[in-house]
Short mmCIF file of C-alpha atoms in Angstrom, two decimals:
data_model
loop_
_atom_site.label_atom_id
_atom_site.label_comp_id
_atom_site.label_asym_id
_atom_site.label_seq_id
_atom_site.Cartn_x
_atom_site.Cartn_y
_atom_site.Cartn_z
CA MET A 466 87.06 87.44 218.99
CA LYS A 467 87.19 85.50 222.26
CA VAL A 468 85.05 82.54 223.29
CA GLY A 469 84.16 81.82 226.91
CA LYS A 470 85.01 78.48 228.51
CA ILE A 471 83.37 77.41 231.77
CA SER A 472 86.21 76.16 233.94
CA TYR A 473 84.59 72.84 234.90
CA LEU A 474 85.41 69.34 233.71
CA ASN A 475 82.01 68.80 232.10
CA THR A 476 82.80 71.45 229.45
CA ALA A 477 86.11 69.83 228.43
CA PRO A 478 84.70 67.93 225.41
CA PHE A 479 83.77 71.24 223.74
CA PHE A 480 87.38 72.41 223.87
CA TYR A 481 89.26 69.21 223.13
CA ARG A 482 92.18 69.97 220.79
CA TRP A 483 90.94 73.51 220.20
CA GLU A 484 93.41 74.41 217.47
CA ASN A 485 92.09 77.58 215.86
CA ARG A 486 94.40 80.34 217.08
CA ASP A 487 92.10 82.97 215.57
CA ILE A 488 89.50 82.03 218.19
CA PRO A 489 91.15 82.18 221.61
CA PHE A 490 89.10 81.31 224.65
CA GLU A 491 89.15 82.56 228.19
CA GLU A 492 88.03 80.62 231.24
CA GLY A 493 85.74 81.56 234.08
CA VAL A 494 82.87 80.34 236.22
CA PRO A 495 79.35 80.51 234.75
CA ARG A 496 78.17 83.82 236.26
CA GLU A 497 81.51 85.45 235.51
CA LEU A 498 81.34 84.48 231.83
CA ALA A 499 77.79 85.80 231.59
CA GLY A 500 79.07 89.13 232.85
CA ARG A 501 81.82 89.14 230.23
CA ALA A 502 79.28 88.35 227.52
CA ARG A 503 77.12 91.22 228.75
CA ALA A 504 80.14 93.52 228.61
CA GLY A 505 81.03 92.34 225.10
CA SER A 506 84.44 90.88 225.93
CA ILE A 507 83.44 87.41 224.73
CA VAL A 508 81.37 86.76 221.63
CA ALA A 509 80.23 83.18 222.28
CA ALA A 510 80.03 80.71 225.16
CA ALA A 511 78.03 77.94 226.75
CA LEU A 512 76.20 80.19 229.22
CA PRO A 513 73.77 79.31 232.02
CA VAL A 514 70.28 79.09 230.54
CA VAL A 515 68.90 81.80 232.83
CA GLU A 516 71.66 84.12 231.61
CA CYS A 517 70.80 83.24 228.01
CA TRP A 518 67.26 84.49 228.62
CA ALA A 519 68.59 87.76 230.01
CA LEU A 520 70.89 88.20 226.99
CA GLU A 521 68.36 87.45 224.25
CA ASP A 522 68.63 91.00 222.90
CA LYS A 523 72.32 90.47 222.12
CA PHE A 524 72.84 86.70 221.76
CA VAL A 525 71.19 83.84 219.86
CA PRO A 526 71.59 80.05 220.20
CA LEU A 527 74.60 78.55 218.47
CA GLY A 528 73.68 75.18 217.02
CA ASN A 529 71.86 72.78 219.32
CA TRP A 530 74.73 72.51 221.79
CA GLY A 531 74.44 72.74 225.53
CA ILE A 532 75.12 70.98 228.82
CA ALA A 533 72.30 68.73 229.96
CA VAL A 534 71.92 65.60 232.06
CA ARG A 535 69.32 62.91 232.66
CA LYS A 536 68.84 61.87 236.28
CA GLU A 537 71.81 62.65 238.51
CA CYS A 538 74.39 65.24 237.63
CA LYS A 539 76.98 64.63 240.39
CA SER A 540 78.14 68.25 240.28
CA VAL A 541 75.13 70.35 241.35
CA LEU A 542 74.54 69.40 244.96
CA VAL A 543 72.85 70.71 248.08
CA LEU A 544 74.67 69.69 251.25
CA SER A 545 72.47 70.01 254.31
CA LYS A 546 71.91 69.08 257.93
CA ARG A 547 68.28 68.23 257.17
CA PRO A 548 66.76 66.38 254.20
CA PHE A 549 66.20 68.64 251.20
CA PRO A 550 62.38 68.38 251.38
CA GLU A 551 62.57 69.62 254.98
CA LEU A 552 64.50 72.85 254.48
CA ASP A 553 61.48 75.07 255.03
CA GLY A 554 62.38 78.29 256.82
CA MET A 555 66.14 77.75 256.61
CA GLU A 556 68.83 79.93 255.12
CA LEU A 557 70.61 78.21 252.25
CA ALA A 558 74.06 79.45 251.27
CA VAL A 559 74.64 79.35 247.53
CA THR A 560 77.80 79.42 245.46
CA GLU A 561 78.96 82.72 243.97
CA ASP A 562 79.57 80.94 240.67
CA SER A 563 76.12 79.89 239.53
CA SER A 564 72.86 81.38 238.30
CA THR A 565 70.93 78.48 236.73
CA SER A 566 71.62 76.11 239.64
CA VAL A 567 70.42 78.75 242.10
CA ARG A 568 67.16 79.20 240.21
CA LEU A 569 66.70 75.44 239.93
CA CYS A 570 67.17 75.15 243.68
CA GLU A 571 64.61 77.89 244.21
CA VAL A 572 62.06 76.30 241.86
CA LEU A 573 62.41 72.93 243.56
CA ILE A 574 62.03 74.38 247.05
CA ARG A 575 59.26 76.88 246.34
CA THR A 576 57.25 75.06 243.67
CA LYS A 577 57.90 71.34 244.16
CA TYR A 578 57.93 71.39 247.97
CA ARG A 579 55.99 74.63 248.62
CA HIS A 580 58.60 75.80 251.12
CA SER A 581 60.27 79.11 251.79
CA VAL A 582 64.06 79.33 252.05
CA HIS A 583 66.26 82.42 252.14
CA LEU A 584 69.08 82.17 249.61
CA ARG A 585 72.35 83.90 250.46
CA ARG A 586 75.46 84.18 248.30
CA GLY A 587 78.68 82.98 249.90
CA PHE A 588 79.54 80.35 252.50
CA ARG A 589 79.98 80.70 256.25
CA ASP A 590 81.16 78.28 258.93
CA GLU A 591 77.71 78.27 260.54
CA ASP A 592 75.82 77.30 257.35
CA GLU A 593 73.13 74.64 257.73
CA ALA A 594 72.80 74.05 253.99
CA ARG A 595 74.92 74.86 250.95
CA LEU A 596 74.53 74.71 247.19
CA VAL A 597 77.82 73.74 245.54
CA ILE A 598 78.47 73.18 241.85
CA GLY A 599 81.13 72.19 239.35
CA ASP A 600 84.34 70.39 240.14
CA GLU A 601 84.10 71.20 243.85
CA ALA A 602 80.74 69.42 244.03
CA LEU A 603 82.09 66.53 241.95
CA GLN A 604 84.94 66.04 244.42
CA LEU A 605 82.68 66.28 247.48
CA GLY A 606 80.17 63.86 245.99
CA TYR A 607 82.84 61.30 245.19
CA LYS A 608 84.69 61.45 248.50
CA ARG A 609 81.49 61.51 250.59
CA ASP A 610 83.52 62.77 253.53
CA LEU A 611 80.65 64.94 254.63
CA LYS A 612 80.58 64.73 258.40
CA MET A 613 79.11 68.23 258.62
CA TRP A 614 76.49 67.41 256.00
CA PRO A 615 74.59 64.15 256.54
CA PHE A 616 72.33 64.86 253.54
CA LEU A 617 73.45 65.28 249.93
CA THR A 618 70.87 66.14 247.25
CA ASP A 619 71.51 66.07 243.51
CA LEU A 620 69.29 68.81 242.03
CA ALA A 621 69.21 67.29 238.54
CA GLN A 622 67.94 64.05 240.07
CA GLU A 623 65.27 66.04 241.95
CA TRP A 624 64.17 67.62 238.66
CA TRP A 625 64.10 64.24 236.91
CA GLU A 626 61.98 62.64 239.63
CA TRP A 627 59.58 65.59 239.52
CA LYS A 628 59.25 66.24 235.78
CA GLY A 629 60.72 63.15 234.10
CA LEU A 630 62.90 65.32 231.87
CA PRO A 631 66.63 65.97 231.54
CA PHE A 632 67.80 69.26 232.98
CA VAL A 633 69.69 71.78 230.84
CA PHE A 634 72.22 73.85 232.74
CA ALA A 635 73.80 75.78 229.87
CA ARG A 636 73.39 76.49 226.19
CA TRP A 637 75.81 77.73 223.56
CA VAL A 638 75.00 81.24 222.34
CA VAL A 639 76.73 83.73 220.04
CA GLN A 640 76.50 87.49 219.51
CA LYS A 641 73.74 88.42 217.08
CA ASP A 642 75.78 91.04 215.25
CA LEU A 643 78.83 88.87 214.69
CA SER A 644 79.61 88.33 211.01
CA VAL A 645 78.34 85.21 209.29
CA LEU A 646 81.93 84.19 208.58
CA SER A 647 82.97 84.58 212.24
CA ILE A 648 79.99 82.56 213.44
CA ALA A 649 80.79 79.85 210.92
CA LYS A 650 84.40 79.66 212.16
CA ILE A 651 83.30 79.30 215.78
CA PHE A 652 80.66 76.76 214.81
CA SER A 653 83.17 74.69 212.87
CA GLN A 654 85.71 74.68 215.71
CA ILE A 655 83.14 73.65 218.33
CA LYS A 656 81.79 70.91 216.09
CA ARG A 657 85.26 69.50 215.48
CA SER A 658 86.37 69.70 219.10
CA LEU A 659 83.18 68.15 220.45
CA ARG A 660 83.30 65.28 217.97
CA LEU A 661 86.86 64.48 219.02
CA GLY A 662 86.20 65.18 222.69
CA MET A 663 83.27 62.77 222.92
CA ARG A 664 85.56 60.04 221.58
CA SER A 665 88.29 60.90 224.08
CA TYR A 666 86.68 60.65 227.51
CA PRO A 667 89.41 58.29 228.80
CA GLU A 668 92.13 60.76 227.86
CA ILE A 669 90.24 63.73 229.33
CA ALA A 670 89.54 61.77 232.52
CA GLU A 671 93.14 60.61 232.90
CA LYS A 672 94.39 64.17 232.48
CA ASN A 673 92.08 65.44 235.25
CA ALA A 674 92.07 62.52 237.69
CA THR A 675 95.16 63.60 239.64
CA LEU A 676 94.15 67.25 239.59
CA LEU A 677 90.73 66.51 241.05
CA GLY A 678 91.73 63.58 243.24
CA VAL A 679 89.02 61.46 241.62
CA PRO A 680 89.69 58.15 239.75
CA ASP A 681 89.58 58.36 235.98
CA VAL A 682 86.98 55.56 235.80
CA TYR A 683 84.59 57.70 237.85
CA LEU A 684 85.29 60.74 235.66
CA ILE A 685 84.63 58.79 232.46
CA GLU A 686 81.20 57.79 233.73
CA TYR A 687 80.61 61.37 234.83
CA LEU A 688 81.34 62.73 231.36
CA LYS A 689 79.22 60.04 229.72
CA SER A 690 76.21 61.15 231.76
CA PHE A 691 76.02 64.50 229.97
CA THR A 692 74.17 65.34 226.79
CA TYR A 693 75.95 67.97 224.70
CA GLU A 694 73.65 68.00 221.69
CA LEU A 695 70.20 69.07 222.79
CA GLY A 696 67.13 67.29 221.45
CA ALA A 697 63.38 67.61 221.82
CA GLU A 698 63.28 66.58 225.49
CA GLU A 699 66.00 69.05 226.41
CA MET A 700 64.19 71.88 224.63
CA GLU A 701 60.94 70.93 226.36
CA SER A 702 62.76 71.02 229.68
CA ILE A 703 64.20 74.49 229.00
CA ASP A 704 60.73 75.85 228.20
CA LEU A 705 59.21 74.23 231.28
CA PHE A 706 61.94 75.55 233.56
CA LYS A 707 61.60 79.05 232.09
CA ASN A 708 57.85 79.01 232.73
CA LEU A 709 58.31 77.82 236.30
CA VAL A 710 60.82 80.57 237.01
CA ALA A 711 58.45 83.14 235.51
CA LYS A 712 55.55 81.91 237.64
CA LEU A 713 57.32 82.43 240.93
CA GLU A 714 55.44 85.21 242.68
CA LYS A 715 58.66 87.08 243.30
CA ILE A 716 62.31 86.23 242.81
CA PRO A 717 63.88 86.68 246.26
CA ALA A 718 67.02 88.74 246.41
CA VAL A 719 70.19 86.66 246.70
CA VAL A 720 72.47 88.80 248.85
#
């Protein structure tokens, strides 16, 4: 009975002092963990919301937990040689790791700005724009050593300015057919770890500061910006985002 753990700093509070040896977890990037959930090798995880929709036949929400942010996120960024609202007709290289962030980028470009941009998986030296996420984006955003990329756009901030709602990147889900006892054990461990983790941002930040090359003070503020227990606004935002994705005339292939 394995649980998936997204290998980014912003998920650390969910796994702080994870002590239940009967519930091991395995790490991976968001799209990778969604694939493992689909294959049945993990029974619960905080998965990208668009992957949760695709897995509704096998998984259900676990509690009201997720990963959401109001205003800027600092770790879902578009780096570009032109301002984000002026990317019409360009090719935008997107990370291999994400699914929700890619769809958010698409919704913002196609629906908010009424532009057309070709999305391509993987980065090349000649890229004019890139979508980066997670700890890599956090490091780039802090260092701001972006000579190749004069424009940096935080997609959660774009969503906030457009819709006035927090954006939800991931939600905890669990296999439908898992036993009630197993679900209760996972629920209890997450609840305990998150409660302790949200009280321990300084310790989490200090542990990761050297690894990421980012000061712990900056990381503490980063962690504080996230909402891990989803409320009414977060649920409204999920529904709105789902409807916007569904209304796109056609989801372009990401090759």
